Amino acid sequence: MQLLISLALAMIGGLLLSRLAKVLKLPAVTAYLVAGLILGPFFLGAIGIPGFGFNSLEQVEGMKLITQLALGFIAFTIGNEFRLSQLKVMGKSAITIGILQAVITTVVVDIVLILLHFAMPELLSIPAAITLGAIASATAPAATLMVVKQYKADGPLTKLLLLVVAIDDAVGLVLFSASFGIANALESGAISVVGVVLEPVIEIVASLILGAVCGFLLNWIEIFFHSRSKRLAISVAFVMLTVGLSMIKFEVGGIHVGFSLLLVCMMTGTIFCNFCETSEELMDRIDRWTAPINILFFVISGAELDLNILKNPMVVLVGVIYIIARSAGKYFGAFGSCKLCKCDKHITNHLGVTLLPQAGVALGMAITAAELSDGGIVRSVVLFAVLVYELVGPALTKRSLMAAGEIKPEGKTSARNLNEAKAK
């Protein structure tokens, strides 16, 4: 009973705040996150009334199934952007930019935080600085996709952005695994080639293979169903299946094997959209079906933001430096790589800002980084950065897409009128 009431209030609260966000010309994602903060354990949830908000962080963490499922659908939808027709046009540029901007961001943050270590050794260790540099490469696909969908953004920048965000996950995984391995080596005095090189490569390859198998199976099974409702149902079931399979972890000969939820679901979506003739229609129906799940995802994400970190001025100091360094790395990394690929000036000037949002992937890396002797500071800094980026990032993404001319000015058009026009 309490769970259903909490989830219902979370959804209603997010939707009501989205109306206020529209008046303020802010993305709905921001409203959902703020609703989560208000209903979370640091505001209304602290009152302790059962069912009225989220009463503790443990209760919020108990909603992990919903957030994982939402991420699965988001990744599956992003995989839809990897159509062969589109990859032929900008695939090379997307791969180049996706890799370069992530590496440049990591290098910039590494340099800044290592300099901070030499200036204030007691504040941050070199292993922690290196680990934070790798975490900085991660970009949140969920907030970006929600902004794109809400405002029906479309154009070269939007298409390239979604491809780069997808590639960013694989690059970030490799960078984090390598950096975390080096950080552990600095603390223990022994480096593990298996942990630094082999395991991340295996995770990426295994995720892509699993996603491809699921994508081909989904395409094959879809053939046996003709009604739209049943095809939708089997598509939803397969996304749930891929999310579940991606959580499997095992060990072979001392090598830890796991899967990346985002990569598995992206690959499933990629294979499906390239082989299923009716994939575009099905993707549109899935988007409508998953709208409530996406709202809950962001409200729960807002409730997860731990405001206790704001009580520690040292965490705030390192967090501010991390945010400035990461923002500079993302912007100039994207700017330089776009120049290298000879992209249009609108893409070159605005892509970097759209890559600023950071959330789930970074938090997952921060949890792993807790194994370091001062892993607590890493997790706290990432939490602080996520708090800032999640509240500010969607608005910046919207602004950049508008500046590039890929979002129509609000008040000029409506989704209903656009759909009616398309139908005619």
Short mmCIF file of C-alpha atoms in Angstrom, two decimals:
data_model
loop_
_atom_site.label_atom_id
_atom_site.label_comp_id
_atom_site.label_asym_id
_atom_site.label_seq_id
_atom_site.Cartn_x
_atom_site.Cartn_y
_atom_site.Cartn_z
CA MET A 1 0.00 0.00 0.00
CA GLN A 2 2.72 2.46 1.04
CA LEU A 3 4.77 1.66 -2.05
CA LEU A 4 1.86 2.29 -4.43
CA ILE A 5 0.94 5.55 -2.69
CA SER A 6 4.58 6.72 -2.78
CA LEU A 7 4.92 5.96 -6.48
CA ALA A 8 1.56 7.58 -7.28
CA LEU A 9 2.46 10.76 -5.38
CA ALA A 10 5.89 10.78 -7.05
CA MET A 11 4.33 10.68 -10.51
CA ILE A 12 1.60 13.21 -9.71
CA GLY A 13 4.08 15.55 -8.02
CA GLY A 14 6.43 15.38 -11.01
CA LEU A 15 3.62 16.07 -13.48
CA LEU A 16 2.27 19.03 -11.48
CA LEU A 17 5.71 20.59 -11.21
CA SER A 18 6.21 20.11 -14.95
CA ARG A 19 3.40 22.62 -15.51
CA LEU A 20 5.31 25.18 -13.46
CA ALA A 21 8.48 24.29 -15.33
CA LYS A 22 6.70 25.03 -18.61
CA VAL A 23 5.79 28.52 -17.38
CA LEU A 24 9.43 29.06 -16.41
CA LYS A 25 10.50 27.59 -19.78
CA LEU A 26 12.47 24.80 -18.12
CA PRO A 27 12.60 21.18 -19.33
CA ALA A 28 10.18 18.76 -17.68
CA VAL A 29 13.18 16.66 -16.59
CA THR A 30 14.21 19.43 -14.19
CA ALA A 31 10.70 19.48 -12.70
CA TYR A 32 10.76 15.70 -12.14
CA LEU A 33 14.14 15.93 -10.38
CA VAL A 34 12.97 18.79 -8.15
CA ALA A 35 9.81 16.83 -7.33
CA GLY A 36 12.05 13.97 -6.23
CA LEU A 37 14.06 16.32 -4.01
CA ILE A 38 10.86 17.67 -2.41
CA LEU A 39 9.39 14.20 -1.85
CA GLY A 40 12.76 12.78 -0.81
CA PRO A 41 14.12 11.95 2.64
CA PHE A 42 15.56 15.46 3.14
CA PHE A 43 12.26 17.34 2.74
CA LEU A 44 8.70 15.99 2.94
CA GLY A 45 9.92 12.42 3.31
CA ALA A 46 11.66 13.43 6.55
CA ILE A 47 8.23 13.98 8.16
CA GLY A 48 7.96 10.20 8.36
CA ILE A 49 4.35 9.75 7.24
CA PRO A 50 4.13 6.29 5.57
CA GLY A 51 3.48 6.62 1.85
CA PHE A 52 3.97 10.39 1.86
CA GLY A 53 7.16 10.75 -0.11
CA PHE A 54 10.30 8.67 0.37
CA ASN A 55 11.15 8.39 4.07
CA SER A 56 14.76 7.19 3.75
CA LEU A 57 17.55 6.71 1.22
CA GLU A 58 17.19 2.96 1.78
CA GLN A 59 13.59 3.18 0.58
CA VAL A 60 14.70 5.11 -2.51
CA GLU A 61 17.41 2.54 -3.25
CA GLY A 62 14.71 -0.13 -3.03
CA MET A 63 13.24 1.35 -6.22
CA LYS A 64 16.30 0.23 -8.20
CA LEU A 65 14.22 -2.15 -10.34
CA ILE A 66 12.24 0.80 -11.73
CA THR A 67 15.33 2.89 -12.46
CA GLN A 68 17.12 -0.03 -14.13
CA LEU A 69 14.09 -0.80 -16.26
CA ALA A 70 13.78 2.85 -17.29
CA LEU A 71 17.47 2.96 -18.24
CA GLY A 72 16.95 -0.15 -20.32
CA PHE A 73 14.15 1.46 -22.34
CA ILE A 74 16.17 4.68 -22.70
CA ALA A 75 19.19 2.75 -24.01
CA PHE A 76 16.95 0.69 -26.33
CA THR A 77 15.54 3.92 -27.76
CA ILE A 78 19.01 5.43 -28.26
CA GLY A 79 19.99 2.26 -30.12
CA ASN A 80 17.31 3.23 -32.62
CA GLU A 81 19.57 6.14 -33.68
CA PHE A 82 22.21 3.72 -35.00
CA ARG A 83 20.48 3.11 -38.30
CA LEU A 84 22.85 2.18 -41.12
CA SER A 85 21.55 5.04 -43.25
CA GLN A 86 22.49 7.49 -40.53
CA LEU A 87 25.80 5.84 -39.66
CA LYS A 88 26.92 6.20 -43.27
CA VAL A 89 26.43 9.96 -42.97
CA MET A 90 27.95 10.69 -39.56
CA GLY A 91 29.17 7.40 -38.09
CA LYS A 92 32.87 8.22 -38.51
CA SER A 93 32.47 11.68 -37.00
CA ALA A 94 30.41 10.33 -34.07
CA ILE A 95 33.05 7.71 -33.20
CA THR A 96 35.91 10.21 -33.47
CA ILE A 97 34.14 12.86 -31.39
CA GLY A 98 32.80 10.31 -28.89
CA ILE A 99 36.28 8.99 -28.15
CA LEU A 100 38.23 12.26 -28.27
CA GLN A 101 35.91 14.36 -26.09
CA ALA A 102 35.85 11.64 -23.40
CA VAL A 103 39.64 11.24 -23.38
CA ILE A 104 40.24 15.00 -23.36
CA THR A 105 37.81 15.46 -20.47
CA THR A 106 39.58 12.77 -18.46
CA VAL A 107 43.01 14.31 -19.13
CA VAL A 108 41.83 17.83 -18.20
CA VAL A 109 40.22 16.71 -14.94
CA ASP A 110 43.23 14.51 -14.10
CA ILE A 111 45.64 17.43 -14.53
CA VAL A 112 43.53 19.88 -12.52
CA LEU A 113 42.89 17.47 -9.63
CA ILE A 114 46.51 16.25 -9.48
CA LEU A 115 47.59 19.89 -9.23
CA LEU A 116 45.04 20.29 -6.44
CA HIS A 117 46.64 17.30 -4.69
CA PHE A 118 50.07 18.93 -4.77
CA ALA A 119 48.57 22.18 -3.48
CA MET A 120 46.50 20.48 -0.74
CA PRO A 121 47.76 16.88 -0.23
CA GLU A 122 45.44 16.25 2.71
CA LEU A 123 42.37 17.05 0.64
CA LEU A 124 42.68 14.61 -2.27
CA SER A 125 45.03 11.73 -3.07
CA ILE A 126 46.44 11.04 -6.54
CA PRO A 127 44.49 7.72 -6.86
CA ALA A 128 41.26 9.58 -6.07
CA ALA A 129 42.15 12.34 -8.55
CA ILE A 130 42.83 9.82 -11.34
CA THR A 131 39.59 7.98 -10.63
CA LEU A 132 37.55 11.19 -10.67
CA GLY A 133 39.13 12.07 -14.01
CA ALA A 134 37.81 8.87 -15.56
CA ILE A 135 34.35 9.30 -14.00
CA ALA A 136 34.24 12.79 -15.55
CA SER A 137 34.10 11.24 -19.03
CA ALA A 138 30.64 9.72 -18.41
CA THR A 139 27.57 11.49 -19.80
CA ALA A 140 23.97 10.80 -18.78
CA PRO A 141 21.90 9.62 -21.78
CA ALA A 142 18.56 9.74 -19.95
CA ALA A 143 18.28 13.51 -19.38
CA THR A 144 19.55 14.25 -22.89
CA LEU A 145 17.04 11.91 -24.54
CA MET A 146 14.13 13.31 -22.48
CA VAL A 147 14.93 16.88 -23.55
CA VAL A 148 15.18 15.80 -27.18
CA LYS A 149 11.83 14.01 -27.01
CA GLN A 150 9.98 16.70 -25.05
CA TYR A 151 10.87 19.44 -27.53
CA LYS A 152 10.94 17.17 -30.59
CA ALA A 153 14.46 18.36 -31.36
CA ASP A 154 15.66 17.34 -34.78
CA GLY A 155 18.67 18.18 -36.92
CA PRO A 156 22.36 17.37 -37.40
CA LEU A 157 23.33 18.36 -33.85
CA THR A 158 20.58 16.26 -32.26
CA LYS A 159 21.41 13.20 -34.37
CA LEU A 160 25.14 13.50 -33.66
CA LEU A 161 24.49 14.13 -29.95
CA LEU A 162 22.53 10.90 -29.50
CA LEU A 163 25.23 8.90 -31.29
CA VAL A 164 28.02 10.47 -29.23
CA VAL A 165 26.16 9.91 -25.95
CA ALA A 166 25.77 6.24 -26.83
CA ILE A 167 29.46 5.82 -27.73
CA ASP A 168 30.43 7.72 -24.59
CA ASP A 169 29.27 4.85 -22.37
CA ALA A 170 31.70 2.34 -23.90
CA VAL A 171 34.60 4.82 -23.89
CA GLY A 172 33.87 5.82 -20.29
CA LEU A 173 33.83 2.19 -19.21
CA VAL A 174 37.31 1.58 -20.65
CA LEU A 175 38.72 4.83 -19.23
CA PHE A 176 37.32 4.12 -15.77
CA SER A 177 38.53 0.53 -15.68
CA ALA A 178 42.04 1.59 -16.74
CA SER A 179 42.18 4.57 -14.35
CA PHE A 180 40.76 2.62 -11.42
CA GLY A 181 43.29 -0.14 -12.05
CA ILE A 182 46.12 2.40 -11.99
CA ALA A 183 44.68 3.98 -8.84
CA ASN A 184 44.62 0.57 -7.13
CA ALA A 185 48.19 -0.07 -8.30
CA LEU A 186 49.37 3.22 -6.77
CA GLU A 187 47.82 2.22 -3.44
CA SER A 188 48.86 -1.44 -3.41
CA GLY A 189 52.08 -1.26 -5.42
CA ALA A 190 50.92 -3.98 -7.87
CA ILE A 191 49.10 -3.49 -11.16
CA SER A 192 46.63 -6.02 -12.58
CA VAL A 193 46.68 -6.27 -16.38
CA VAL A 194 43.54 -8.40 -16.19
CA GLY A 195 41.62 -5.74 -14.29
CA VAL A 196 42.94 -2.77 -16.26
CA VAL A 197 42.77 -4.12 -19.82
CA LEU A 198 41.16 -7.54 -20.18
CA GLU A 199 38.03 -7.27 -18.02
CA PRO A 200 36.71 -3.97 -19.49
CA VAL A 201 37.29 -5.23 -23.04
CA ILE A 202 35.49 -8.49 -22.21
CA GLU A 203 32.60 -6.54 -20.68
CA ILE A 204 32.17 -4.39 -23.78
CA VAL A 205 32.45 -7.31 -26.24
CA ALA A 206 30.18 -9.54 -24.14
CA SER A 207 27.59 -6.74 -23.85
CA LEU A 208 27.56 -6.13 -27.59
CA ILE A 209 27.24 -9.87 -28.35
CA LEU A 210 24.42 -10.35 -25.83
CA GLY A 211 22.62 -7.27 -27.17
CA ALA A 212 23.00 -8.45 -30.76
CA VAL A 213 21.62 -11.92 -29.93
CA CYS A 214 18.62 -10.36 -28.15
CA GLY A 215 18.06 -7.97 -31.07
CA PHE A 216 18.01 -10.78 -33.64
CA LEU A 217 15.73 -12.89 -31.45
CA LEU A 218 13.32 -9.98 -31.01
CA ASN A 219 13.23 -9.39 -34.76
CA TRP A 220 12.60 -13.09 -35.40
CA ILE A 221 9.84 -13.45 -32.79
CA GLU A 222 8.08 -10.24 -33.96
CA ILE A 223 7.35 -11.99 -37.27
CA PHE A 224 4.89 -14.35 -35.55
CA PHE A 225 2.68 -11.48 -34.29
CA HIS A 226 0.62 -9.16 -36.46
CA SER A 227 -1.48 -7.05 -34.12
CA ARG A 228 0.11 -3.83 -32.92
CA SER A 229 -0.66 -4.51 -29.28
CA LYS A 230 1.03 -7.92 -29.31
CA ARG A 231 4.09 -6.60 -31.15
CA LEU A 232 4.34 -3.84 -28.58
CA ALA A 233 4.01 -6.37 -25.76
CA ILE A 234 6.77 -8.62 -27.11
CA SER A 235 9.06 -5.60 -27.60
CA VAL A 236 8.51 -4.50 -23.99
CA ALA A 237 9.09 -8.07 -22.79
CA PHE A 238 12.42 -8.24 -24.65
CA VAL A 239 13.66 -4.98 -23.16
CA MET A 240 12.81 -6.35 -19.72
CA LEU A 241 14.65 -9.56 -20.64
CA THR A 242 17.79 -7.71 -21.76
CA VAL A 243 17.78 -5.61 -18.56
CA GLY A 244 17.58 -8.79 -16.50
CA LEU A 245 20.28 -10.61 -18.46
CA SER A 246 22.62 -7.60 -18.26
CA MET A 247 22.63 -7.91 -14.46
CA ILE A 248 24.25 -11.36 -14.58
CA LYS A 249 27.81 -11.53 -13.25
CA PHE A 250 30.12 -14.52 -13.05
CA GLU A 251 33.77 -15.48 -12.86
CA VAL A 252 35.80 -17.61 -15.30
CA GLY A 253 39.37 -18.55 -14.45
CA GLY A 254 39.78 -15.63 -12.09
CA ILE A 255 38.39 -13.15 -14.65
CA HIS A 256 35.25 -11.29 -13.60
CA VAL A 257 32.69 -11.16 -16.40
CA GLY A 258 29.78 -8.73 -16.35
CA PHE A 259 27.62 -6.75 -18.74
CA SER A 260 26.84 -3.08 -19.24
CA LEU A 261 23.07 -2.56 -19.10
CA LEU A 262 23.29 0.47 -21.39
CA LEU A 263 25.44 -1.26 -24.01
CA VAL A 264 23.33 -4.44 -24.04
CA CYS A 265 20.05 -2.56 -24.50
CA MET A 266 21.55 -0.12 -27.03
CA MET A 267 22.81 -3.00 -29.14
CA THR A 268 19.43 -4.74 -28.94
CA GLY A 269 17.76 -1.55 -30.18
CA THR A 270 20.37 -1.09 -32.93
CA ILE A 271 19.95 -4.60 -34.35
CA PHE A 272 16.17 -4.44 -34.06
CA CYS A 273 15.80 -1.06 -35.82
CA ASN A 274 18.04 -2.14 -38.71
CA PHE A 275 16.29 -5.46 -39.40
CA CYS A 276 12.64 -4.87 -38.46
CA GLU A 277 10.64 -3.08 -41.17
CA THR A 278 8.09 -1.73 -38.69
CA SER A 279 10.63 -0.69 -36.04
CA GLU A 280 9.91 3.05 -36.31
CA GLU A 281 6.21 2.59 -35.58
CA LEU A 282 6.98 0.22 -32.70
CA MET A 283 9.56 2.60 -31.22
CA ASP A 284 6.97 5.36 -31.25
CA ARG A 285 4.47 3.15 -29.41
CA ILE A 286 7.12 2.07 -26.88
CA ASP A 287 7.92 5.73 -26.17
CA ARG A 288 4.30 6.35 -25.24
CA TRP A 289 4.10 3.22 -23.12
CA THR A 290 7.25 4.06 -21.14
CA ALA A 291 6.40 7.72 -20.42
CA PRO A 292 5.20 7.00 -16.82
CA ILE A 293 8.28 4.86 -16.12
CA ASN A 294 10.55 7.66 -17.31
CA ILE A 295 8.82 10.16 -15.03
CA LEU A 296 9.29 7.83 -12.06
CA PHE A 297 12.93 7.34 -13.03
CA PHE A 298 13.72 11.03 -12.76
CA VAL A 299 11.63 11.60 -9.62
CA ILE A 300 13.42 8.71 -7.92
CA SER A 301 16.75 10.05 -9.20
CA GLY A 302 15.93 13.39 -7.57
CA ALA A 303 15.06 11.68 -4.29
CA GLU A 304 18.43 9.87 -4.40
CA LEU A 305 20.39 13.14 -4.36
CA ASP A 306 21.99 13.19 -0.90
CA LEU A 307 21.91 16.77 0.40
CA ASN A 308 24.07 15.86 3.40
CA ILE A 309 27.13 16.36 1.23
CA LEU A 310 26.48 20.10 1.21
CA LYS A 311 27.39 20.18 4.92
CA ASN A 312 31.04 19.39 4.13
CA PRO A 313 32.79 22.51 2.73
CA MET A 314 35.77 20.46 1.52
CA VAL A 315 33.54 18.25 -0.60
CA VAL A 316 31.87 21.35 -2.05
CA LEU A 317 35.29 22.87 -2.82
CA VAL A 318 36.58 19.77 -4.64
CA GLY A 319 33.17 19.38 -6.27
CA VAL A 320 33.20 22.91 -7.68
CA ILE A 321 36.73 22.42 -9.05
CA TYR A 322 35.69 19.06 -10.55
CA ILE A 323 32.61 20.62 -12.20
CA ILE A 324 34.60 23.50 -13.70
CA ALA A 325 37.34 21.17 -14.99
CA ARG A 326 34.87 18.62 -16.39
CA SER A 327 32.75 21.31 -18.06
CA ALA A 328 35.85 22.80 -19.69
CA GLY A 329 37.00 19.35 -20.79
CA LYS A 330 33.63 18.45 -22.31
CA TYR A 331 33.20 21.77 -24.09
CA PHE A 332 36.70 22.16 -25.50
CA GLY A 333 37.04 18.41 -26.12
CA ALA A 334 33.88 18.43 -28.23
CA PHE A 335 34.84 21.75 -29.85
CA GLY A 336 38.29 20.52 -30.88
CA SER A 337 37.10 17.11 -32.11
CA CYS A 338 34.27 18.76 -34.10
CA LYS A 339 36.82 21.09 -35.70
CA LEU A 340 38.93 18.04 -36.56
CA CYS A 341 35.94 16.38 -38.21
CA LYS A 342 35.02 19.64 -40.00
CA CYS A 343 31.53 19.73 -38.51
CA ASP A 344 29.06 22.57 -39.05
CA LYS A 345 29.65 25.61 -36.82
CA HIS A 346 26.36 25.05 -34.95
CA ILE A 347 27.50 21.55 -33.99
CA THR A 348 31.02 22.73 -33.14
CA ASN A 349 29.80 25.56 -30.91
CA HIS A 350 27.01 23.76 -29.07
CA LEU A 351 27.76 20.02 -28.83
CA GLY A 352 30.02 20.35 -25.77
CA VAL A 353 27.31 21.96 -23.62
CA THR A 354 24.80 19.22 -24.46
CA LEU A 355 27.25 16.62 -23.09
CA LEU A 356 27.33 18.09 -19.57
CA PRO A 357 24.50 16.10 -17.86
CA GLN A 358 25.87 13.36 -15.60
CA ALA A 359 24.04 10.84 -13.45
CA GLY A 360 23.57 7.06 -13.20
CA VAL A 361 26.69 5.80 -14.97
CA ALA A 362 28.91 8.16 -12.96
CA LEU A 363 27.25 7.14 -9.69
CA GLY A 364 27.82 3.47 -10.52
CA MET A 365 31.50 4.17 -11.11
CA ALA A 366 31.67 6.12 -7.84
CA ILE A 367 30.29 3.13 -5.92
CA THR A 368 33.08 0.97 -7.36
CA ALA A 369 35.62 3.66 -6.46
CA ALA A 370 34.59 3.33 -2.79
CA GLU A 371 37.17 0.51 -2.58
CA LEU A 372 39.95 3.13 -2.56
CA SER A 373 41.32 4.26 0.81
CA ASP A 374 39.68 7.66 0.31
CA GLY A 375 36.87 6.44 -1.93
CA GLY A 376 34.42 8.32 0.28
CA ILE A 377 35.58 11.67 -1.09
CA VAL A 378 35.23 10.36 -4.66
CA ARG A 379 31.63 9.30 -4.08
CA SER A 380 30.76 12.57 -2.30
CA VAL A 381 32.27 14.72 -5.07
CA VAL A 382 30.40 12.76 -7.76
CA LEU A 383 27.15 13.06 -5.78
CA PHE A 384 27.64 16.82 -5.54
CA ALA A 385 28.41 17.08 -9.27
CA VAL A 386 25.37 14.97 -10.17
CA LEU A 387 23.19 17.22 -8.00
CA VAL A 388 24.37 20.27 -9.95
CA TYR A 389 24.47 18.70 -13.41
CA GLU A 390 21.07 17.03 -13.16
CA LEU A 391 19.36 20.27 -12.12
CA VAL A 392 21.20 22.55 -14.57
CA GLY A 393 22.21 20.21 -17.41
CA PRO A 394 18.78 19.68 -19.06
CA ALA A 395 18.17 23.44 -19.26
CA LEU A 396 21.61 23.95 -20.84
CA THR A 397 20.94 21.15 -23.33
CA LYS A 398 17.63 22.74 -24.29
CA ARG A 399 19.28 26.15 -24.69
CA SER A 400 22.03 24.77 -26.93
CA LEU A 401 19.59 22.88 -29.15
CA MET A 402 17.48 26.04 -29.47
CA ALA A 403 20.57 28.11 -30.33
CA ALA A 404 21.39 25.57 -33.04
CA GLY A 405 17.87 25.97 -34.44
CA GLU A 406 16.82 22.39 -33.73
CA ILE A 407 14.06 23.19 -31.23
CA LYS A 408 11.13 25.31 -32.32
CA PRO A 409 10.40 28.30 -30.03
CA GLU A 410 7.81 27.47 -27.38
CA GLY A 411 4.35 28.81 -27.96
CA LYS A 412 4.72 28.77 -31.76
CA THR A 413 3.71 25.17 -32.28
CA SER A 414 2.11 22.31 -30.40
CA ALA A 415 2.68 18.59 -30.54
CA ARG A 416 -1.00 18.03 -31.36
CA ASN A 417 -0.91 20.39 -34.35
CA LEU A 418 2.32 18.81 -35.60
CA ASN A 419 0.83 15.30 -35.38
CA GLU A 420 -2.33 16.43 -37.21
CA ALA A 421 -0.20 18.00 -39.94
CA LYS A 422 1.81 14.78 -40.34
CA ALA A 423 -1.38 12.72 -40.54
CA LYS A 424 -2.62 14.88 -43.44
#
